[in-house]
Amino acid sequence: MKKLKATRVISQIFFFLLVAAAFTVLTFPIKFIDTKEFFLTSPSLLIFSEISAVYLTKGMAVLLIFIIIAFLFGRVFCGWICPFGAVMDFFVFLLKPLRKYKESKPDKKLMIKYYALAVFAVLAVLGYQFVWIFEPITVFSRFFHLSLFPFFNAVTDKFFQYIIMNHDFGENIYYAISNNIFSARSISFKYSFAFFVLFMIPLLAAAFRRRFWCRYICPLGASLGILSVNPKFALRKKACSSDCGRCEQICRSNAIKHDGSYISSECVMCMDCTILKCYKPIENKKPCQKEIVQNSGLCQRQNKGISRKQFFLWISGAVAAIYVLVRKAYAASHFSKNSVIRPPGAMKEKEFKAACVRCGNCMKACITNGLQPVMFESGFDGIWTPKIDNITGYCEYNCNACGQVCPTQAIKALTPEEKLKQKLGKADIVKNVCVPWKDGIECLVCEEHCPVAEKAIKFVKEIINGKETDVPIVDADLCIGCGVCENKCPVEGRKRGITVNPI
Amino acid sequence: MNKKIEKAVSKAKKILSTELTRKTFLKTLVAGGAFLAFSSNTAKKVFAQNGKTIDPRKKRETPIMDYELTAVTGGDIEKITRQSVDLLGGMGKFVKNGDTVVVKPNMGWNRTPEYAANTNPAVVAAVVKMCFESGAKTVKVFDNTCNEKKLCYQNSGIMEAAKAAGATVFYMDDWKYMPARFMRVDALMQGWPLFRDAIECNAFINVPIAKTHGHGTLTLSIKNLMGICGGNRGQMHWEMDKKLPEVYDFVKPDLNIIDAYRILTANGPRGGNLKDVAMKNTIIASSDPVLADSYVSETFFNIKGSTIAHIKRSQEYGLGKFYSSANTKIKIEKI
Ligand code: SF4
Ligand code: SF4
């Protein structure tokens, strides 16, 4: 069945291109697609982020479709749709000459990903969300948005700049590209290299084991694996009396056992084995065949009453649920101060860190390039969450892009009117840096830029160095903390005459 | 010749056929990663124009005009704009066949037209059309915005209006600025990055809007040229009154068309309060910036031009003369 395999490859290419194209055009203003959809395909991502921050999004409805698909067909998402999987398969193809490895049976390490998932689940109940480290879709988008795209943007810019300046050619082409695809400025992000490394590790691992990531680590794969313990439609083996073992070696997921049976929760439905003639594709099979019960070790279909194991699971589930609710109540009554300036409409500090999956959507969409990943400024559980860095950019008054593209709604999708009223922080004059306060030189840049109609920055007369000077002061009630004053302050360097502090 | 090609082909084959070893692969990967990480910063340096400077714009002789200044009042923006220029003697005096023309509006702020923070899009469109009617080959419209470029261009309505009139509208990207070489050695703006396209053009039409700036002073035609400056523009505010005349003199616009259809009377230059906007329904045209600015400040803002520091400096600098009702050849019309 070469055809089936070819169809799978085409589907992978198609979805990869679709995702890549959507990520590429994700700039302000948000066009026909805001890429949120792609993140809703992942149960581990969505469920854990919602448990750890205790909230519920509409995205759950979309997720249901993918859960049903997993129930019916198994991990087709992994083999046919996942863009990260597609890249990995491509790397496997590239690295073929390097691979001198034979599948060994049985592979006990396959369970690692389930243990990891359990750890993530416990952390989520405790209010910490760390799946983002391994979640393939966010790893992919993080790399794409924060590392690959800035690179692509810079290279195209420089290339065209070079030929326009030196050969007076290509100007129209350049403006057509940059106006439609790029953000109005070339963007760059901190920690680009780290995102690149994080992306490369699984790809390199593919040189030693095909689909290394999907087998041992991937939380998305694990969550789909649990759902597809016993899919309704699955591969079926014809009677086989030979002991050739080719099916074992051909399987990229190490899902086929020596006796020819296979573990459906490991199978990514790549259809490679169907070229062997002894495997038939997709057939409606009877529910929970005996061998699958034993092989997968996860199918719990017993006709007895509740077992001790189940009882224990139920109890711990209930305890976890109660704990989560208590945590929610506690969080609602406690005000947490932001550690850094968060985007407009962001959840409260602790919930924000838990709900944000570090996909980089908001940072890519931010029109001023002001949203940057943080490292440790907001604690170990806040790594790579976005903050507004008022030196690289600021929050543009009429923009609400970040909330529109946040897949987990860690940043709320604000209407333009709501956005104008968001208070992000509060500006403070730094009197030993601000030029009028320090030297008595006239300067009104911050006041000029203040977007609030009544002006949150006012001028008062003050005697500086024996000279009467207009000096700026901040009206805390009017200030929305957008940071444009800090950004435009003509004092060079990172220490400006006015800074916005988080509230 | 043939042998050379053969050699090259065999070489290429060799390169292609060498097996990808783990080491070389890792090497390329690390190199690629490092490149990825540092590209945006290094590329900026690598491609920076080293040593190229830009000289003041060479302006055509200022044509003899029928009036020194015209002010036309009326309801139809396009009509009054056209009339104000026609009374001066027509756009044909400034724009010749095959010219590359720059029309420089004020679109520095992310505000819609009714807030009077940016030049009225209809005025810009009318000017662009007039340029084309006088035979312009291309008309470029741009401004170095204070807020985010994309939003300013869109929300000001100028991008759409000017494009519809046939103009080329584009963002002023960092790399197109060049350090200016002023002829006066004591110039404060010596070496300041200015926008190349604004200097390299046959005709420059300055289309500011009349509005307040900070407390009391105004932003009119002289101040509008700040929009072609790059660099740390905030620092231009220090001793701004001396810097502005220098920039104006460097660019030497052929014509100033001040949009006083709506004016911003307080909380400029950004505005944001409709209370501060006043309807004056007037367009003022003149090629003398001091004259135009002092006329507008006296008639619409009740401020004497000579009390505004940068206008006074410009007059001292020799850019023009102050408005006085006695000895200015002026034409005021209502349509
Ligand atoms: S058994 Fe293996 S080779 Fe066959 S479809 Fe599943 S993952 Fe692919
Ligand atoms: S941080 Fe502000 S400017 Fe950036 S995307 Fe969000 S709303 Fe827009």
mmCIF file of N, CA, C and O in Angstrom, chain A residues 28 91 95 98 147 151 158 161-162 165-166 171 174-175 179 182 184-185 193 196 200 204 208 367-368 394 396-398 435 442-445 448-451 453 455 470 488 490 492, chain B residues 20 22 25-26 29 33-37 39-40 43-44 47 49 52 109-111 146-151 170-171 173 175-176 196-197 213 215 232 234-235 237-238 267 269-270 272:
data_model
loop_
_atom_site.group_PDB
_atom_site.id
_atom_site.type_symbol
_atom_site.label_atom_id
_atom_site.label_comp_id
_atom_site.label_asym_id
_atom_site.label_seq_id
_atom_site.Cartn_x
_atom_site.Cartn_y
_atom_site.Cartn_z
ATOM 1 N N PHE A 28 0.716 42.209 13.156
ATOM 2 C CA PHE A 28 -0.383 43.158 13.254
ATOM 3 C C PHE A 28 -0.562 43.855 11.914
ATOM 4 O O PHE A 28 0.423 44.228 11.305
ATOM 5 N N PHE A 91 14.033 15.100 8.948
ATOM 6 C CA PHE A 91 15.395 14.944 9.445
ATOM 7 C C PHE A 91 15.831 13.488 9.423
ATOM 8 O O PHE A 91 16.982 13.188 9.140
ATOM 9 N N LEU A 95 19.141 12.271 7.740
ATOM 10 C CA LEU A 95 20.223 11.692 8.536
ATOM 11 C C LEU A 95 20.370 10.200 8.315
ATOM 12 O O LEU A 95 21.061 9.526 9.061
ATOM 13 N N LEU A 98 23.590 8.372 8.709
ATOM 14 C CA LEU A 98 24.213 8.320 10.029
ATOM 15 C C LEU A 98 23.697 7.176 10.878
ATOM 16 O O LEU A 98 24.304 6.809 11.869
ATOM 17 N N SER A 147 12.931 32.744 16.691
ATOM 18 C CA SER A 147 14.284 32.481 16.232
ATOM 19 C C SER A 147 14.357 32.492 14.709
ATOM 20 O O SER A 147 15.108 33.243 14.109
ATOM 21 N N PHE A 151 15.268 35.858 11.957
ATOM 22 C CA PHE A 151 16.409 35.597 11.086
ATOM 23 C C PHE A 151 16.017 35.811 9.621
ATOM 24 O O PHE A 151 16.666 36.544 8.876
ATOM 25 N N LYS A 158 18.207 42.777 4.796
ATOM 26 C CA LYS A 158 19.561 43.170 4.437
ATOM 27 C C LYS A 158 19.830 42.930 2.958
ATOM 28 O O LYS A 158 20.471 43.739 2.301
ATOM 29 N N GLN A 161 18.085 45.635 1.089
ATOM 30 C CA GLN A 161 18.740 46.914 1.349
ATOM 31 C C GLN A 161 19.992 47.038 0.498
ATOM 32 O O GLN A 161 20.258 48.069 -0.095
ATOM 33 N N TYR A 162 20.709 45.938 0.454
ATOM 34 C CA TYR A 162 21.956 45.956 -0.284
ATOM 35 C C TYR A 162 21.716 46.244 -1.762
ATOM 36 O O TYR A 162 22.317 47.140 -2.341
ATOM 37 N N MET A 165 20.193 49.881 -2.292
ATOM 38 C CA MET A 165 21.139 50.975 -2.097
ATOM 39 C C MET A 165 22.220 50.988 -3.173
ATOM 40 O O MET A 165 22.697 52.038 -3.553
ATOM 41 N N ASN A 166 22.625 49.822 -3.629
ATOM 42 C CA ASN A 166 23.752 49.792 -4.554
ATOM 43 C C ASN A 166 23.349 49.692 -6.016
ATOM 44 O O ASN A 166 24.092 50.101 -6.891
ATOM 45 N N GLU A 171 13.061 47.777 -5.250
ATOM 46 C CA GLU A 171 12.353 48.505 -4.209
ATOM 47 C C GLU A 171 10.885 48.072 -4.106
ATOM 48 O O GLU A 171 10.380 47.829 -3.018
ATOM 49 N N TYR A 174 10.498 44.656 -2.674
ATOM 50 C CA TYR A 174 10.769 44.667 -1.244
ATOM 51 C C TYR A 174 9.572 45.193 -0.470
ATOM 52 O O TYR A 174 9.166 44.609 0.526
ATOM 53 N N TYR A 175 8.991 46.277 -0.936
ATOM 54 C CA TYR A 175 7.868 46.828 -0.186
ATOM 55 C C TYR A 175 6.661 45.912 -0.240
ATOM 56 O O TYR A 175 5.902 45.824 0.720
ATOM 57 N N ASN A 179 5.572 44.823 3.390
ATOM 58 C CA ASN A 179 4.295 45.340 3.865
ATOM 59 C C ASN A 179 3.287 44.238 4.124
ATOM 60 O O ASN A 179 2.394 44.395 4.937
ATOM 61 N N PHE A 182 5.923 41.054 6.687
ATOM 62 C CA PHE A 182 6.680 41.421 7.869
ATOM 63 C C PHE A 182 5.901 42.396 8.710
ATOM 64 O O PHE A 182 4.961 43.020 8.271
ATOM 65 N N ALA A 184 6.058 46.009 10.673
ATOM 66 C CA ALA A 184 6.566 47.239 10.072
ATOM 67 C C ALA A 184 8.030 47.485 10.383
ATOM 68 O O ALA A 184 8.680 48.289 9.760
ATOM 69 N N ARG A 185 8.556 46.789 11.363
ATOM 70 C CA ARG A 185 9.957 46.942 11.686
ATOM 71 C C ARG A 185 10.578 45.561 11.708
ATOM 72 O O ARG A 185 9.888 44.575 11.860
ATOM 73 N N PHE A 193 18.819 32.062 20.488
ATOM 74 C CA PHE A 193 19.674 30.892 20.327
ATOM 75 C C PHE A 193 19.152 29.727 21.160
ATOM 76 O O PHE A 193 19.157 28.584 20.708
ATOM 77 N N PHE A 196 16.434 28.000 19.415
ATOM 78 C CA PHE A 196 16.983 27.215 18.321
ATOM 79 C C PHE A 196 17.514 25.874 18.848
ATOM 80 O O PHE A 196 17.220 24.821 18.296
ATOM 81 N N MET A 200 16.467 22.051 18.070
ATOM 82 C CA MET A 200 17.379 21.149 17.365
ATOM 83 C C MET A 200 17.581 19.831 18.086
ATOM 84 O O MET A 200 17.808 18.808 17.459
ATOM 85 N N LEU A 204 18.035 16.269 16.232
ATOM 86 C CA LEU A 204 19.293 15.521 16.203
ATOM 87 C C LEU A 204 19.088 14.122 16.759
ATOM 88 O O LEU A 204 19.656 13.151 16.262
ATOM 89 N N PHE A 208 19.472 9.038 15.814
ATOM 90 C CA PHE A 208 19.795 7.793 16.515
ATOM 91 C C PHE A 208 18.588 6.886 16.677
ATOM 92 O O PHE A 208 18.710 5.679 16.646
ATOM 93 N N ILE A 367 3.261 44.798 17.784
ATOM 94 C CA ILE A 367 3.594 45.697 16.680
ATOM 95 C C ILE A 367 4.860 46.500 16.946
ATOM 96 O O ILE A 367 5.555 46.910 16.027
ATOM 97 N N THR A 368 5.205 46.686 18.207
ATOM 98 C CA THR A 368 6.378 47.506 18.492
ATOM 99 C C THR A 368 7.618 46.685 18.801
ATOM 100 O O THR A 368 8.663 47.249 19.095
ATOM 101 N N TYR A 394 7.174 49.505 23.163
ATOM 102 C CA TYR A 394 6.264 49.980 24.203
ATOM 103 C C TYR A 394 4.895 49.458 23.822
ATOM 104 O O TYR A 394 4.759 48.789 22.805
ATOM 105 N N GLU A 396 1.564 50.049 22.258
ATOM 106 C CA GLU A 396 0.916 51.039 21.395
ATOM 107 C C GLU A 396 -0.538 51.220 21.834
ATOM 108 O O GLU A 396 -1.250 50.252 22.077
ATOM 109 N N TYR A 397 -0.923 52.486 21.902
ATOM 110 C CA TYR A 397 -2.225 52.828 22.495
ATOM 111 C C TYR A 397 -3.395 52.080 21.848
ATOM 112 O O TYR A 397 -4.223 51.495 22.528
ATOM 113 N N ASN A 398 -3.464 52.074 20.536
ATOM 114 C CA ASN A 398 -4.639 51.504 19.873
ATOM 115 C C ASN A 398 -4.458 50.068 19.437
ATOM 116 O O ASN A 398 -5.111 49.617 18.518
ATOM 117 N N VAL A 435 16.563 65.073 32.022
ATOM 118 C CA VAL A 435 17.386 66.245 31.684
ATOM 119 C C VAL A 435 16.881 67.538 32.322
ATOM 120 O O VAL A 435 17.690 68.282 32.891
ATOM 121 N N GLU A 442 15.471 72.316 28.632
ATOM 122 C CA GLU A 442 14.086 72.082 28.221
ATOM 123 C C GLU A 442 13.990 70.812 27.394
ATOM 124 O O GLU A 442 14.796 70.575 26.504
ATOM 125 N N CYS A 443 13.000 69.994 27.680
ATOM 126 C CA CYS A 443 12.802 68.755 26.928
ATOM 127 C C CYS A 443 11.378 68.337 27.212
ATOM 128 O O CYS A 443 10.954 68.301 28.353
ATOM 129 N N LEU A 444 10.576 68.056 26.169
ATOM 130 C CA LEU A 444 9.193 67.725 26.482
ATOM 131 C C LEU A 444 8.769 66.471 25.751
ATOM 132 O O LEU A 444 7.608 66.242 25.474
ATOM 133 N N VAL A 445 9.756 65.639 25.460
ATOM 134 C CA VAL A 445 9.462 64.484 24.624
ATOM 135 C C VAL A 445 8.428 63.562 25.255
ATOM 136 O O VAL A 445 7.503 63.091 24.600
ATOM 137 N N GLU A 448 4.973 64.967 25.084
ATOM 138 C CA GLU A 448 4.532 64.975 23.695
ATOM 139 C C GLU A 448 3.984 63.611 23.284
ATOM 140 O O GLU A 448 3.013 63.500 22.553
ATOM 141 N N HIS A 449 4.594 62.551 23.790
ATOM 142 C CA HIS A 449 4.183 61.222 23.353
ATOM 143 C C HIS A 449 3.052 60.625 24.169
ATOM 144 O O HIS A 449 2.461 59.638 23.744
ATOM 145 N N CYS A 450 2.777 61.166 25.313
ATOM 146 C CA CYS A 450 1.758 60.556 26.170
ATOM 147 C C CYS A 450 0.422 60.465 25.440
ATOM 148 O O CYS A 450 -0.117 61.474 24.994
ATOM 149 N N PRO A 451 -0.118 59.260 25.283
ATOM 150 C CA PRO A 451 -1.313 59.086 24.462
ATOM 151 C C PRO A 451 -2.617 59.439 25.172
ATOM 152 O O PRO A 451 -3.648 59.573 24.535
ATOM 153 N N ALA A 453 -5.495 61.460 26.526
ATOM 154 C CA ALA A 453 -5.948 62.750 26.015
ATOM 155 C C ALA A 453 -5.666 63.867 27.011
ATOM 156 O O ALA A 453 -5.259 64.958 26.641
ATOM 157 N N LYS A 455 -3.319 63.932 29.155
ATOM 158 C CA LYS A 455 -1.886 63.939 29.439
ATOM 159 C C LYS A 455 -1.576 63.549 30.884
ATOM 160 O O LYS A 455 -1.840 64.302 31.822
ATOM 161 N N ASP A 470 10.702 74.167 33.076
ATOM 162 C CA ASP A 470 9.511 73.310 33.067
ATOM 163 C C ASP A 470 9.967 71.885 33.302
ATOM 164 O O ASP A 470 10.712 71.327 32.495
ATOM 165 N N LYS A 488 10.659 56.641 24.320
ATOM 166 C CA LYS A 488 11.071 57.779 23.501
ATOM 167 C C LYS A 488 11.979 58.752 24.232
ATOM 168 O O LYS A 488 12.453 59.702 23.634
ATOM 169 N N PRO A 490 14.856 60.732 25.280
ATOM 170 C CA PRO A 490 16.096 60.863 24.491
ATOM 171 C C PRO A 490 17.363 60.501 25.237
ATOM 172 O O PRO A 490 18.406 60.383 24.613
ATOM 173 N N GLU A 492 20.143 58.378 26.377
ATOM 174 C CA GLU A 492 20.540 57.109 25.779
ATOM 175 C C GLU A 492 20.840 56.050 26.832
ATOM 176 O O GLU A 492 21.074 56.351 27.988
ATOM 177 N N LEU B 20 27.864 12.628 4.523
ATOM 178 C CA LEU B 20 27.602 13.549 5.617
ATOM 179 C C LEU B 20 28.060 12.874 6.900
ATOM 180 O O LEU B 20 27.429 11.955 7.387
ATOM 181 N N ARG B 22 29.014 12.726 10.956
ATOM 182 C CA ARG B 22 28.379 13.302 12.126
ATOM 183 C C ARG B 22 29.051 14.624 12.502
ATOM 184 O O ARG B 22 28.422 15.572 12.900
ATOM 185 N N PHE B 25 28.297 17.466 10.160
ATOM 186 C CA PHE B 25 26.895 17.829 10.354
ATOM 187 C C PHE B 25 26.731 18.700 11.593
ATOM 188 O O PHE B 25 26.100 19.750 11.562
ATOM 189 N N LEU B 26 27.339 18.255 12.678
ATOM 190 C CA LEU B 26 27.234 19.028 13.915
ATOM 191 C C LEU B 26 27.838 20.408 13.744
ATOM 192 O O LEU B 26 27.307 21.399 14.221
ATOM 193 N N LEU B 29 25.635 22.640 11.923
ATOM 194 C CA LEU B 29 24.481 22.948 12.750
ATOM 195 C C LEU B 29 24.813 24.054 13.746
ATOM 196 O O LEU B 29 24.073 25.013 13.914
ATOM 197 N N GLY B 33 23.314 27.740 13.832
ATOM 198 C CA GLY B 33 22.620 28.241 15.016
ATOM 199 C C GLY B 33 23.179 29.574 15.459
ATOM 200 O O GLY B 33 22.445 30.511 15.742
ATOM 201 N N ALA B 34 24.498 29.630 15.475
ATOM 202 C CA ALA B 34 25.129 30.879 15.901
ATOM 203 C C ALA B 34 24.730 32.003 14.952
ATOM 204 O O ALA B 34 24.391 33.107 15.359
ATOM 205 N N PHE B 35 24.707 31.668 13.679
ATOM 206 C CA PHE B 35 24.320 32.644 12.665
ATOM 207 C C PHE B 35 22.908 33.134 12.928
ATOM 208 O O PHE B 35 22.631 34.332 12.945
ATOM 209 N N LEU B 36 22.027 32.151 13.168
ATOM 210 C CA LEU B 36 20.632 32.466 13.449
ATOM 211 C C LEU B 36 20.528 33.445 14.608
ATOM 212 O O LEU B 36 19.779 34.406 14.571
ATOM 213 N N ALA B 37 21.305 33.142 15.645
ATOM 214 C CA ALA B 37 21.137 33.906 16.871
ATOM 215 C C ALA B 37 21.637 35.332 16.726
ATOM 216 O O ALA B 37 21.050 36.262 17.239
ATOM 217 N N SER B 39 22.353 36.926 13.794
ATOM 218 C CA SER B 39 22.189 37.522 12.471
ATOM 219 C C SER B 39 21.672 38.942 12.516
ATOM 220 O O SER B 39 22.259 39.842 11.947
ATOM 221 N N SER B 40 20.566 39.157 13.244
ATOM 222 C CA SER B 40 19.924 40.469 13.121
ATOM 223 C C SER B 40 20.859 41.579 13.563
ATOM 224 O O SER B 40 20.850 42.665 13.012
ATOM 225 N N ALA B 43 24.125 41.560 11.017
ATOM 226 C CA ALA B 43 23.782 41.999 9.668
ATOM 227 C C ALA B 43 23.677 43.510 9.609
ATOM 228 O O ALA B 43 24.078 44.141 8.639
ATOM 229 N N LYS B 44 23.149 44.093 10.689
ATOM 230 C CA LYS B 44 23.019 45.540 10.731
ATOM 231 C C LYS B 44 24.390 46.193 10.549
ATOM 232 O O LYS B 44 24.537 47.186 9.858
ATOM 233 N N PHE B 47 26.086 45.458 6.880
ATOM 234 C CA PHE B 47 25.558 46.179 5.732
ATOM 235 C C PHE B 47 25.453 47.684 5.968
ATOM 236 O O PHE B 47 24.925 48.412 5.141
ATOM 237 N N GLN B 49 26.052 51.427 5.845
ATOM 238 C CA GLN B 49 26.768 52.174 4.815
ATOM 239 C C GLN B 49 27.952 52.856 5.452
ATOM 240 O O GLN B 49 27.796 53.738 6.283
ATOM 241 N N LYS B 52 29.397 56.766 3.784
ATOM 242 C CA LYS B 52 28.606 57.512 2.807
ATOM 243 C C LYS B 52 27.868 58.632 3.521
ATOM 244 O O LYS B 52 27.209 58.411 4.518
ATOM 245 N N TRP B 109 1.325 60.417 14.115
ATOM 246 C CA TRP B 109 0.579 59.907 15.265
ATOM 247 C C TRP B 109 -0.473 58.918 14.874
ATOM 248 O O TRP B 109 -1.090 59.009 13.819
ATOM 249 N N ASN B 110 -0.693 58.021 15.799
ATOM 250 C CA ASN B 110 -1.697 56.985 15.600
ATOM 251 C C ASN B 110 -3.059 57.566 15.969
ATOM 252 O O ASN B 110 -3.620 57.260 17.002
ATOM 253 N N ARG B 111 -3.551 58.439 15.097
ATOM 254 C CA ARG B 111 -4.842 59.075 15.355
ATOM 255 C C ARG B 111 -5.609 59.173 14.042
ATOM 256 O O ARG B 111 -5.004 59.358 12.984
ATOM 257 N N CYS B 146 6.052 58.897 14.961
ATOM 258 C CA CYS B 146 6.389 58.820 16.381
ATOM 259 C C CYS B 146 5.820 57.546 16.978
ATOM 260 O O CYS B 146 6.455 56.871 17.760
ATOM 261 N N ASN B 147 4.596 57.211 16.606
ATOM 262 C CA ASN B 147 4.025 55.935 17.023
ATOM 263 C C ASN B 147 4.420 54.878 16.001
ATOM 264 O O ASN B 147 5.241 55.128 15.135
ATOM 265 N N GLU B 148 3.797 53.726 16.108
ATOM 266 C CA GLU B 148 4.161 52.625 15.237
ATOM 267 C C GLU B 148 3.762 52.931 13.798
ATOM 268 O O GLU B 148 2.619 53.265 13.521
ATOM 269 N N LYS B 149 4.731 52.772 12.887
ATOM 270 C CA LYS B 149 4.531 53.166 11.487
ATOM 271 C C LYS B 149 3.218 52.668 10.893
ATOM 272 O O LYS B 149 2.431 53.420 10.339
ATOM 273 N N LYS B 150 3.019 51.365 11.045
ATOM 274 C CA LYS B 150 1.897 50.747 10.361
ATOM 275 C C LYS B 150 0.589 51.405 10.788
ATOM 276 O O LYS B 150 -0.263 51.728 9.974
ATOM 277 N N LEU B 151 0.453 51.596 12.096
ATOM 278 C CA LEU B 151 -0.782 52.171 12.613
ATOM 279 C C LEU B 151 -0.936 53.615 12.194
ATOM 280 O O LEU B 151 -2.037 54.064 11.862
ATOM 281 N N PHE B 170 5.512 54.531 1.415
ATOM 282 C CA PHE B 170 6.304 53.481 2.065
ATOM 283 C C PHE B 170 6.823 53.933 3.400
ATOM 284 O O PHE B 170 6.816 55.114 3.733
ATOM 285 N N TYR B 171 7.265 52.932 4.196
ATOM 286 C CA TYR B 171 7.785 53.225 5.523
ATOM 287 C C TYR B 171 9.220 53.702 5.397
ATOM 288 O O TYR B 171 9.950 53.297 4.502
ATOM 289 N N ASP B 173 12.458 53.096 6.480
ATOM 290 C CA ASP B 173 13.244 52.103 7.196
ATOM 291 C C ASP B 173 14.585 52.680 7.611
ATOM 292 O O ASP B 173 15.165 53.507 6.911
ATOM 293 N N TRP B 175 17.573 51.840 7.489
ATOM 294 C CA TRP B 175 18.779 51.742 6.676
ATOM 295 C C TRP B 175 18.836 52.771 5.562
ATOM 296 O O TRP B 175 19.853 52.906 4.897
ATOM 297 N N LYS B 176 17.751 53.496 5.336
ATOM 298 C CA LYS B 176 17.780 54.450 4.233
ATOM 299 C C LYS B 176 18.197 55.848 4.694
ATOM 300 O O LYS B 176 18.093 56.804 3.955
ATOM 301 N N ARG B 196 17.282 59.470 2.861
ATOM 302 C CA ARG B 196 17.857 59.667 1.536
ATOM 303 C C ARG B 196 16.832 60.146 0.512
ATOM 304 O O ARG B 196 17.067 61.088 -0.232
ATOM 305 N N ASP B 197 15.670 59.483 0.496
ATOM 306 C CA ASP B 197 14.673 59.819 -0.520
ATOM 307 C C ASP B 197 14.177 61.253 -0.411
ATOM 308 O O ASP B 197 13.729 61.840 -1.392
ATOM 309 N N HIS B 213 2.237 72.461 19.946
ATOM 310 C CA HIS B 213 3.270 71.495 20.273
ATOM 311 C C HIS B 213 3.792 71.866 21.642
ATOM 312 O O HIS B 213 4.363 72.924 21.838
ATOM 313 N N HIS B 215 3.790 73.329 25.200
ATOM 314 C CA HIS B 215 3.024 74.428 25.762
ATOM 315 C C HIS B 215 3.279 75.705 24.978
ATOM 316 O O HIS B 215 4.334 76.300 25.071
ATOM 317 N N ASN B 232 18.291 59.522 17.202
ATOM 318 C CA ASN B 232 17.572 59.735 18.458
ATOM 319 C C ASN B 232 16.871 61.085 18.371
ATOM 320 O O ASN B 232 17.407 62.118 18.739
ATOM 321 N N GLY B 234 14.473 62.383 19.888
ATOM 322 C CA GLY B 234 14.159 63.085 21.124
ATOM 323 C C GLY B 234 15.229 64.106 21.449
ATOM 324 O O GLY B 234 14.948 65.189 21.939
ATOM 325 N N GLN B 235 16.467 63.732 21.115
ATOM 326 C CA GLN B 235 17.563 64.644 21.447
ATOM 327 C C GLN B 235 17.538 65.906 20.607
ATOM 328 O O GLN B 235 18.182 66.891 20.935
ATOM 329 N N HIS B 237 15.162 67.716 20.528
ATOM 330 C CA HIS B 237 14.416 68.682 21.312
ATOM 331 C C HIS B 237 15.325 69.560 22.157
ATOM 332 O O HIS B 237 14.901 70.577 22.671
ATOM 333 N N TRP B 238 16.536 69.104 22.350
ATOM 334 C CA TRP B 238 17.457 69.935 23.100
ATOM 335 C C TRP B 238 18.037 70.957 22.121
ATOM 336 O O TRP B 238 18.667 70.589 21.138
ATOM 337 N N ASN B 267 -2.969 70.601 23.819
ATOM 338 C CA ASN B 267 -2.541 69.215 24.005
ATOM 339 C C ASN B 267 -1.881 68.589 22.785
ATOM 340 O O ASN B 267 -1.916 67.389 22.593
ATOM 341 N N PRO B 269 1.495 67.735 20.397
ATOM 342 C CA PRO B 269 1.126 67.424 19.020
ATOM 343 C C PRO B 269 0.268 66.175 18.886
ATOM 344 O O PRO B 269 -0.216 65.877 17.821
ATOM 345 N N ARG B 270 0.077 65.440 19.997
ATOM 346 C CA ARG B 270 -0.585 64.150 19.826
ATOM 347 C C ARG B 270 -2.101 64.267 19.906
ATOM 348 O O ARG B 270 -2.823 63.512 19.288
ATOM 349 N N GLY B 272 -5.936 63.991 20.986
ATOM 350 C CA GLY B 272 -6.677 62.873 21.530
ATOM 351 C C GLY B 272 -7.983 63.326 22.150
ATOM 352 O O GLY B 272 -8.800 62.528 22.580
#
